[in-house]
Structures are given as structure tokens and as C-alpha cells.
Short mmCIF file of C-alpha atoms and ligand atoms in Angstrom, two decimals:
data_model
loop_
_atom_site.label_atom_id
_atom_site.label_comp_id
_atom_site.label_asym_id
_atom_site.label_seq_id
_atom_site.Cartn_x
_atom_site.Cartn_y
_atom_site.Cartn_z
CA MET A 1 94.88 111.31 81.15
CA GLN A 2 94.89 107.61 82.06
CA GLY A 3 97.42 105.86 84.34
CA LEU A 4 99.95 103.38 82.99
CA PRO A 5 100.49 100.03 84.51
CA LEU A 6 103.81 99.65 86.21
CA GLN A 7 105.38 96.15 86.31
CA PHE A 8 108.53 94.82 88.08
CA THR A 9 109.15 91.23 86.99
CA ASN A 10 111.63 89.15 88.93
CA VAL A 11 113.92 92.15 89.40
CA SER A 12 117.20 91.81 91.10
CA LYS A 13 119.88 94.43 91.73
CA ALA A 14 123.07 94.54 93.66
CA PHE A 15 125.62 97.37 94.07
CA SER A 16 129.24 96.74 94.28
CA ILE A 17 130.98 98.10 97.35
CA LYS A 18 134.72 97.89 97.49
CA GLY A 19 134.64 94.91 95.01
CA LYS A 20 131.94 93.17 97.19
CA ALA A 21 128.28 92.67 95.86
CA LEU A 22 125.64 94.17 98.04
CA PRO A 23 122.35 92.52 97.04
CA VAL A 24 119.66 95.28 97.42
CA ILE A 25 116.72 93.75 95.38
CA ASP A 26 116.01 89.96 95.29
CA ASN A 27 113.92 88.67 92.43
CA LEU A 28 111.06 91.14 93.21
CA SER A 29 107.80 91.13 91.22
CA LEU A 30 105.16 93.75 91.62
CA ASP A 31 102.33 94.67 89.34
CA CYS A 32 100.77 98.05 89.77
CA PRO A 33 97.60 98.25 87.69
CA ALA A 34 96.75 101.37 85.68
CA GLY A 35 95.32 104.09 87.99
CA SER A 36 96.11 102.20 91.23
CA PHE A 37 97.67 103.64 94.33
CA THR A 38 100.32 101.43 95.87
CA ALA A 39 102.29 102.29 99.11
CA LEU A 40 105.69 100.66 99.73
CA LEU A 41 106.80 100.12 103.31
CA GLY A 42 109.87 98.41 104.49
CA PRO A 43 112.76 98.71 107.02
CA SER A 44 115.31 101.50 106.38
CA GLY A 45 117.86 100.67 103.83
CA CYS A 46 115.91 97.60 102.48
CA GLY A 47 115.91 98.97 98.87
CA LYS A 48 112.77 101.07 98.50
CA SER A 49 114.45 104.12 96.85
CA THR A 50 116.49 101.84 94.59
CA LEU A 51 113.21 100.35 93.34
CA LEU A 52 112.02 103.85 92.55
CA ARG A 53 115.39 104.81 90.95
CA LEU A 54 114.99 101.67 88.64
CA ALA A 55 111.56 102.94 87.62
CA LEU A 56 113.05 106.35 86.78
CA ALA A 57 115.84 104.78 84.76
CA LEU A 58 118.40 106.23 87.18
CA GLU A 59 119.76 102.73 87.84
CA SER A 60 119.39 99.59 85.76
CA GLU A 61 118.32 96.23 87.01
CA ASP A 62 120.84 93.25 86.92
CA SER A 63 118.16 90.80 85.93
CA GLY A 64 114.37 90.67 85.40
CA SER A 65 112.48 93.40 83.74
CA LEU A 66 110.71 96.61 84.48
CA ARG A 67 107.98 97.92 82.12
CA ILE A 68 105.84 101.08 82.42
CA GLY A 69 102.82 100.76 80.01
CA GLY A 70 104.80 98.03 78.35
CA ASP A 71 107.66 100.30 77.56
CA SER A 72 111.21 100.69 79.15
CA PRO A 73 111.52 103.25 82.06
CA ARG A 74 114.05 105.24 79.97
CA SER A 75 111.80 105.92 77.08
CA ILE A 76 108.72 106.47 79.15
CA CYS A 77 110.48 109.00 81.37
CA ARG A 78 111.84 110.79 78.34
CA SER A 79 108.21 111.24 77.14
CA GLY A 80 107.38 113.10 80.33
CA ALA A 81 104.74 110.47 81.43
CA VAL A 82 106.41 109.98 84.83
CA GLY A 83 106.13 112.51 87.63
CA VAL A 84 108.34 112.47 90.59
CA ALA A 85 108.40 113.88 94.05
CA PHE A 86 110.99 113.40 96.70
CA GLN A 87 111.37 114.13 100.45
CA ASP A 88 113.33 117.25 99.60
CA ALA A 89 111.11 119.49 97.50
CA ALA A 90 114.24 120.36 95.45
CA LEU A 91 113.02 123.73 94.09
CA LEU A 92 115.10 126.17 92.38
CA PRO A 93 115.39 129.01 94.95
CA TRP A 94 115.78 131.90 92.59
CA ARG A 95 112.74 130.95 90.53
CA SER A 96 108.99 131.74 91.44
CA VAL A 97 106.45 129.14 92.17
CA GLU A 98 104.98 129.27 88.66
CA SER A 99 108.50 129.13 87.06
CA ASN A 100 109.48 126.08 89.25
CA ILE A 101 106.34 124.39 88.16
CA ARG A 102 107.17 125.10 84.48
CA LEU A 103 110.58 123.49 84.83
CA PRO A 104 109.78 120.01 83.58
CA PHE A 105 108.76 121.51 80.18
CA GLU A 106 112.11 123.10 79.80
CA VAL A 107 113.92 119.91 80.81
CA LEU A 108 111.95 117.97 78.25
CA GLY A 109 112.38 120.58 75.63
CA ARG A 110 108.64 121.33 75.28
CA LYS A 111 106.97 124.48 74.56
CA ARG A 112 106.14 126.66 77.37
CA PRO A 113 102.67 125.67 78.78
CA ASP A 114 99.79 128.13 78.93
CA ALA A 115 99.57 130.38 82.04
CA ALA A 116 96.11 128.89 82.49
CA LYS A 117 97.55 125.38 82.86
CA ILE A 118 100.13 126.54 85.46
CA ASN A 119 97.57 128.50 87.39
CA GLY A 120 95.26 125.42 87.33
CA LEU A 121 98.01 123.36 89.03
CA ILE A 122 98.84 126.03 91.52
CA GLU A 123 94.97 126.17 92.48
CA LEU A 124 94.93 122.35 92.58
CA VAL A 125 97.59 122.37 95.31
CA GLY A 126 96.01 125.12 97.22
CA LEU A 127 98.66 127.93 96.51
CA LYS A 128 96.54 130.53 94.62
CA GLY A 129 98.04 133.90 95.40
CA PHE A 130 101.52 132.62 95.71
CA GLU A 131 102.34 132.32 92.01
CA LYS A 132 105.18 134.90 92.14
CA ALA A 133 106.60 133.82 95.51
CA ARG A 134 110.13 132.36 95.77
CA PRO A 135 110.66 129.11 97.60
CA GLY A 136 112.33 130.99 100.52
CA GLU A 137 109.03 132.80 101.15
CA LEU A 138 107.10 129.64 101.60
CA SER A 139 106.64 127.18 104.48
CA GLY A 140 107.93 123.54 104.13
CA GLY A 141 104.46 122.18 103.40
CA MET A 142 103.92 124.97 100.70
CA ARG A 143 107.22 123.97 99.15
CA GLN A 144 106.18 120.28 99.02
CA ARG A 145 102.99 121.40 97.37
CA VAL A 146 104.90 123.16 94.64
CA ALA A 147 106.93 120.02 94.21
CA ILE A 148 103.73 117.98 93.84
CA ALA A 149 102.37 120.50 91.43
CA ARG A 150 105.59 120.35 89.38
CA SER A 151 105.45 116.56 89.49
CA LEU A 152 101.87 116.71 87.95
CA ALA A 153 102.79 119.51 85.43
CA THR A 154 103.34 117.19 82.38
CA GLU A 155 100.12 115.33 83.30
CA PRO A 156 102.06 112.24 84.24
CA ARG A 157 100.44 108.88 83.90
CA VAL A 158 102.76 107.44 86.63
CA LEU A 159 103.53 109.29 89.80
CA LEU A 160 106.60 108.10 91.89
CA MET A 161 106.92 109.63 95.31
CA ASP A 162 109.75 108.92 97.76
CA GLU A 163 108.65 110.01 101.26
CA PRO A 164 107.25 113.27 99.93
CA PHE A 165 105.99 114.33 103.33
CA GLY A 166 108.72 112.81 105.53
CA ALA A 167 110.03 116.24 106.75
CA LEU A 168 106.61 117.67 107.60
CA ASP A 169 105.02 117.67 111.04
CA LEU A 170 102.06 115.45 111.60
CA ILE A 171 99.29 117.98 111.11
CA LEU A 172 100.74 119.35 107.84
CA ARG A 173 101.36 115.79 106.71
CA ARG A 174 97.72 114.95 107.24
CA GLN A 175 96.73 118.01 105.34
CA MET A 176 99.12 116.88 102.48
CA ASN A 177 97.67 113.39 102.57
CA LEU A 178 94.17 114.84 101.95
CA GLU A 179 95.51 116.96 99.18
CA LEU A 180 97.26 114.03 97.63
CA GLN A 181 94.12 111.99 97.82
CA ARG A 182 92.19 114.65 96.04
CA ILE A 183 94.73 115.06 93.30
CA TRP A 184 95.06 111.35 92.78
CA SER A 185 91.21 110.82 92.61
CA ALA A 186 90.96 113.68 90.11
CA LYS A 187 93.78 112.60 87.80
CA ARG A 188 94.24 108.87 88.59
CA PRO A 189 97.94 108.47 87.72
CA THR A 190 99.27 105.03 88.60
CA THR A 191 100.95 105.97 91.97
CA LEU A 192 103.81 104.40 93.84
CA LEU A 193 104.36 105.96 97.21
CA ILE A 194 107.39 105.19 99.49
CA THR A 195 106.78 106.03 103.12
CA HIS A 196 107.78 105.13 106.59
CA GLY A 197 104.26 106.13 107.90
CA ILE A 198 102.12 103.01 108.20
CA ASP A 199 98.99 105.23 108.75
CA GLU A 200 99.85 107.41 105.78
CA ALA A 201 100.19 104.30 103.61
CA VAL A 202 96.82 102.68 104.80
CA TYR A 203 95.15 106.11 104.54
CA LEU A 204 96.20 106.79 101.00
CA ALA A 205 96.75 103.58 99.12
CA ASP A 206 94.47 100.82 97.82
CA ARG A 207 97.29 98.30 98.37
CA VAL A 208 100.17 98.24 100.78
CA ILE A 209 103.30 96.28 99.87
CA VAL A 210 105.56 95.30 102.89
CA LEU A 211 109.18 94.66 101.94
CA SER A 212 111.74 92.49 103.72
CA PRO A 213 114.95 93.77 105.09
CA ARG A 214 117.59 94.14 102.41
CA PRO A 215 117.64 92.56 99.84
CA ALA A 216 114.12 93.63 99.28
CA ARG A 217 111.53 91.01 98.65
CA VAL A 218 107.79 91.35 98.82
CA LEU A 219 106.78 90.14 102.37
CA ALA A 220 103.21 90.97 102.13
CA ASP A 221 100.68 92.51 99.74
CA ILE A 222 97.85 93.83 101.68
CA PRO A 223 94.67 95.24 99.92
CA VAL A 224 93.13 98.28 101.51
CA SER A 225 89.45 98.64 100.54
CA PHE A 226 88.23 101.58 102.69
CA SER A 227 85.76 103.66 100.72
CA ARG A 228 86.85 106.93 99.15
CA PRO A 229 87.07 109.71 99.65
CA ARG A 230 88.63 109.02 102.98
CA GLY A 231 88.26 111.65 105.57
CA ALA A 232 89.80 112.27 109.05
CA GLU A 233 87.14 110.05 110.71
CA LEU A 234 88.94 106.99 109.14
CA LEU A 235 91.94 107.67 111.30
CA ARG A 236 89.70 106.86 114.41
CA ASP A 237 88.13 103.75 112.84
CA PRO A 238 89.27 100.49 114.58
CA ALA A 239 89.10 98.70 111.25
CA PHE A 240 91.86 101.18 110.09
CA HIS A 241 93.98 100.52 113.27
CA HIS A 242 93.59 96.83 112.80
CA VAL A 243 95.22 97.10 109.29
CA CYS A 244 97.90 99.36 110.66
CA ASP A 245 98.67 96.82 113.49
CA ARG A 246 98.90 93.91 110.93
CA ILE A 247 101.45 95.90 109.01
CA ALA A 248 103.41 97.01 112.16
CA ALA A 249 103.65 93.34 113.14
CA LEU A 250 105.18 92.63 109.63
CA LEU A 251 107.80 95.38 110.07
CA ASP A 252 108.77 94.33 113.59
CA PRO A 253 111.83 92.08 113.43
CA GLU A 254 110.48 90.10 116.42
CA THR A 255 107.10 89.28 114.86
CA SER A 256 107.76 89.63 111.24
CA ALA A 257 108.22 85.91 110.27
CA ALA A 258 105.04 84.70 111.90
CA SER A 259 103.06 87.68 110.63
CA ALA A 260 104.21 87.14 107.08
CA ALA A 261 103.36 83.37 107.26
CA ALA A 262 99.77 84.42 108.59
CA GLU A 263 99.34 86.97 105.77
CA THR A 264 100.38 84.43 103.12
CA ALA A 265 97.93 81.87 104.62
CA ALA A 266 95.15 84.44 104.74
CA LEU A 267 95.77 85.42 100.98
CA GLU A 268 95.85 81.81 99.96
CA THR A 269 92.49 81.07 101.59
CA SER A 270 90.94 84.35 100.59
CA SER A 271 88.94 84.64 97.40
CA VAL A 272 89.52 88.39 97.30
CA THR A 273 92.37 89.31 95.10
CA ALA A 274 91.68 93.02 94.37
CA PRO A 275 90.60 95.84 96.68
CA ALA A 276 86.99 96.84 96.33
CA LYS A 277 86.23 100.47 95.71
CA THR A 278 83.57 100.61 98.46
CA GLY A 279 82.94 99.23 101.85
CA THR A 280 84.60 100.00 105.16
CA THR A 281 86.52 96.87 105.74
CA ALA A 282 90.12 96.02 104.69
N1 ATP B 1 124.47 104.04 94.24
C1 ATP B 1 124.60 103.18 95.32
N2 ATP B 1 125.84 102.66 95.50
C2 ATP B 1 126.09 101.64 96.48
N3 ATP B 1 125.14 101.36 97.41
C3 ATP B 1 123.97 101.94 97.29
C4 ATP B 1 123.61 102.86 96.30
N4 ATP B 1 122.37 103.27 96.43
C5 ATP B 1 121.80 102.61 97.47
N5 ATP B 1 122.81 101.78 98.07
C6 ATP B 1 122.62 100.91 99.18
O1 ATP B 1 121.50 100.10 98.83
C7 ATP B 1 120.83 99.90 100.02
C8 ATP B 1 119.40 100.22 99.84
O2 ATP B 1 119.30 101.66 99.65
P1 ATP B 1 117.95 102.42 99.48
O3 ATP B 1 118.21 103.86 99.45
O4 ATP B 1 117.30 101.83 98.26
O5 ATP B 1 117.15 101.96 100.76
P2 ATP B 1 115.68 102.58 101.35
O6 ATP B 1 114.86 101.37 101.60
O7 ATP B 1 115.17 103.61 100.44
O8 ATP B 1 116.14 103.28 102.61
P3 ATP B 1 115.49 104.38 103.69
O9 ATP B 1 114.22 103.84 104.00
O10 ATP B 1 116.45 104.53 104.80
O11 ATP B 1 115.44 105.64 102.79
C9 ATP B 1 121.53 100.65 101.15
O12 ATP B 1 122.34 99.72 101.86
C10 ATP B 1 122.38 101.61 100.45
O13 ATP B 1 123.57 101.94 101.16
#
């Protein structure tokens, strides 16, 4: 399995509320190369989920274009090449763990996968022994793992995640971050993660996109080049906190404009355009 590139080109989108246009995305361009891991951060209500919904063909753009592997989101999603995980695990409560993970095959009208494949996914997310359990018998973190296994069931080449760990406590969230890093490293789907957690974004992604308040524009595009695999010690690294602080300044309405100007100037004077795969600086 190889990731597919995901490209938003000059995408704009407005909703109509009581006859008035509400611009949500403003001429946004974003290129996510095949196999990359991009985190999207932005103020609440700025349009992050709308971007994801466009990529899932659940909404359509007013102008601009969106391509996944050069194809339209609608046809690529129909092919099962896109996996998705939301904040709410959204499992079917009457079905077992293995049966929930099999669900995408039924939705796509595909033949039932081998038991070995489903068991492999269950093992991948660390839920061996819980194959027959119902969602009600699992903890919140375990349910999220089932949702992640399900999002990987069709071996997606693109993984879209909207605050998948938002409802979990800090410790569980860190465990899930490790898990997701491991899964992504093994399968390398092109991943777009929406999160409100700055440290989660910097820990997981090789690039953090900071969006403006609605309508969403790209305020800053920050490469993160800490070497992988990233362990818990990275969370104590001053260089890690430096990147988090830069991003926090971009998200703070009081310092945002000055920080965005500084990031743009830094990018213009920097020769580095892509994150390196090794090294400990970002
Ligand atoms: N189907 C819709 N119809 C009308 N307005 C919508 C619709 N979907 C989203 N909006 C509006 O678009 C704006 C952006 O919503 P969106 O859910 O994309 O934001 P977000 O950045 O994901 O927010 P949060 O971080 O709080 O989850 C909000 O003002 C929301 O009310």
C-alpha cells in the first residue's frame, strides 16, 4: 500500500445561513505529498472539519479543486482508498469488535475479508483478546482503537482524522499517539489529522498547518523534522517546546499577526522546503 497525494488548490467554500453567505474556506491551497503526515490546527469554528468533509465528498467546494491521487474525492472514497476516524468512535453497539471492523467492506459491497486480516488489524491496535467484545464492554480508548482499526480495514491510502483522541484523557491520548505513530510508520497512508492539541500535532506530524480564524486560510506551514520513531522523551525536549510555542503564538489572537509575519519571513529566507526524516531540530 502506498499513500496517495492529497491536493487542495485555491479551494473556497461558503455556507448559506438564512439567505446570507457564511464564508468558511477562503482560497485555500494545501499539498499533502504521498505518505506524509500533516496536522491541521486552527481556532474553533475556522473550517477544519469542513475541509475534511470536502475531502470525503460530503460537501462540495464552491471554487477551486480537490484531488486525491489525481482523482475526485467522490470516486476515490467510493473505491475504499480513504479511511476516516472522528472524535466519536461511532461504533455499532450491537456488533462485536471484529464485526465493527468489517463494516467498511459491507458498506463498499466488497466480499467479507479473511479472519486473518481482521485479526491482524485487531493486533495492530493492541486489542487481541477483545475480538468478540461489544463496544459497551470497552473503555473509551479501546473504542477509539476499534475506530482506528476500522479506518484502516480497507488498507486506505489516505487517512483523514478529525480529533480522533479529543475525548480521551491525557495519558490515554499519549498512548494513542504512540499507537498512531506506529501504525502510520508501518502503513504510510497520507494522513491529515485535525486536532486542538498543539503537542499532539508536533509529536505526530511532519508538518503542521496553522489556519486563520474563519474563513480558513493557511496562516503558517511549519515543517517538523524530529527523528522517528518519536518517543516520550521528545515531549521533554526544549526544541519540541520551542516549536509548540511558535504555534501557540500563531493561534493566540493577540500575537497571531506578528507571528505569522515572522513565520513567512523565516520561510522566505530559509532554503529548507521539506522536513528531513532525521535530526532533532524543527
Ligand atoms: N452544513 C453546514 N451548514 C451551515 N454552516 C455550517 C455547516 N457546517 C459547518 N458550518 C459552519 O462553518 C463554520 C466552520 O465549521 P467547521 O465545523 O468546519 O469548523 P471547525 O474548525 O472544525 O470547528 P471546531 O474546531 O470547533 O470543531 C462554523 O461557523 C459552522 O457553524
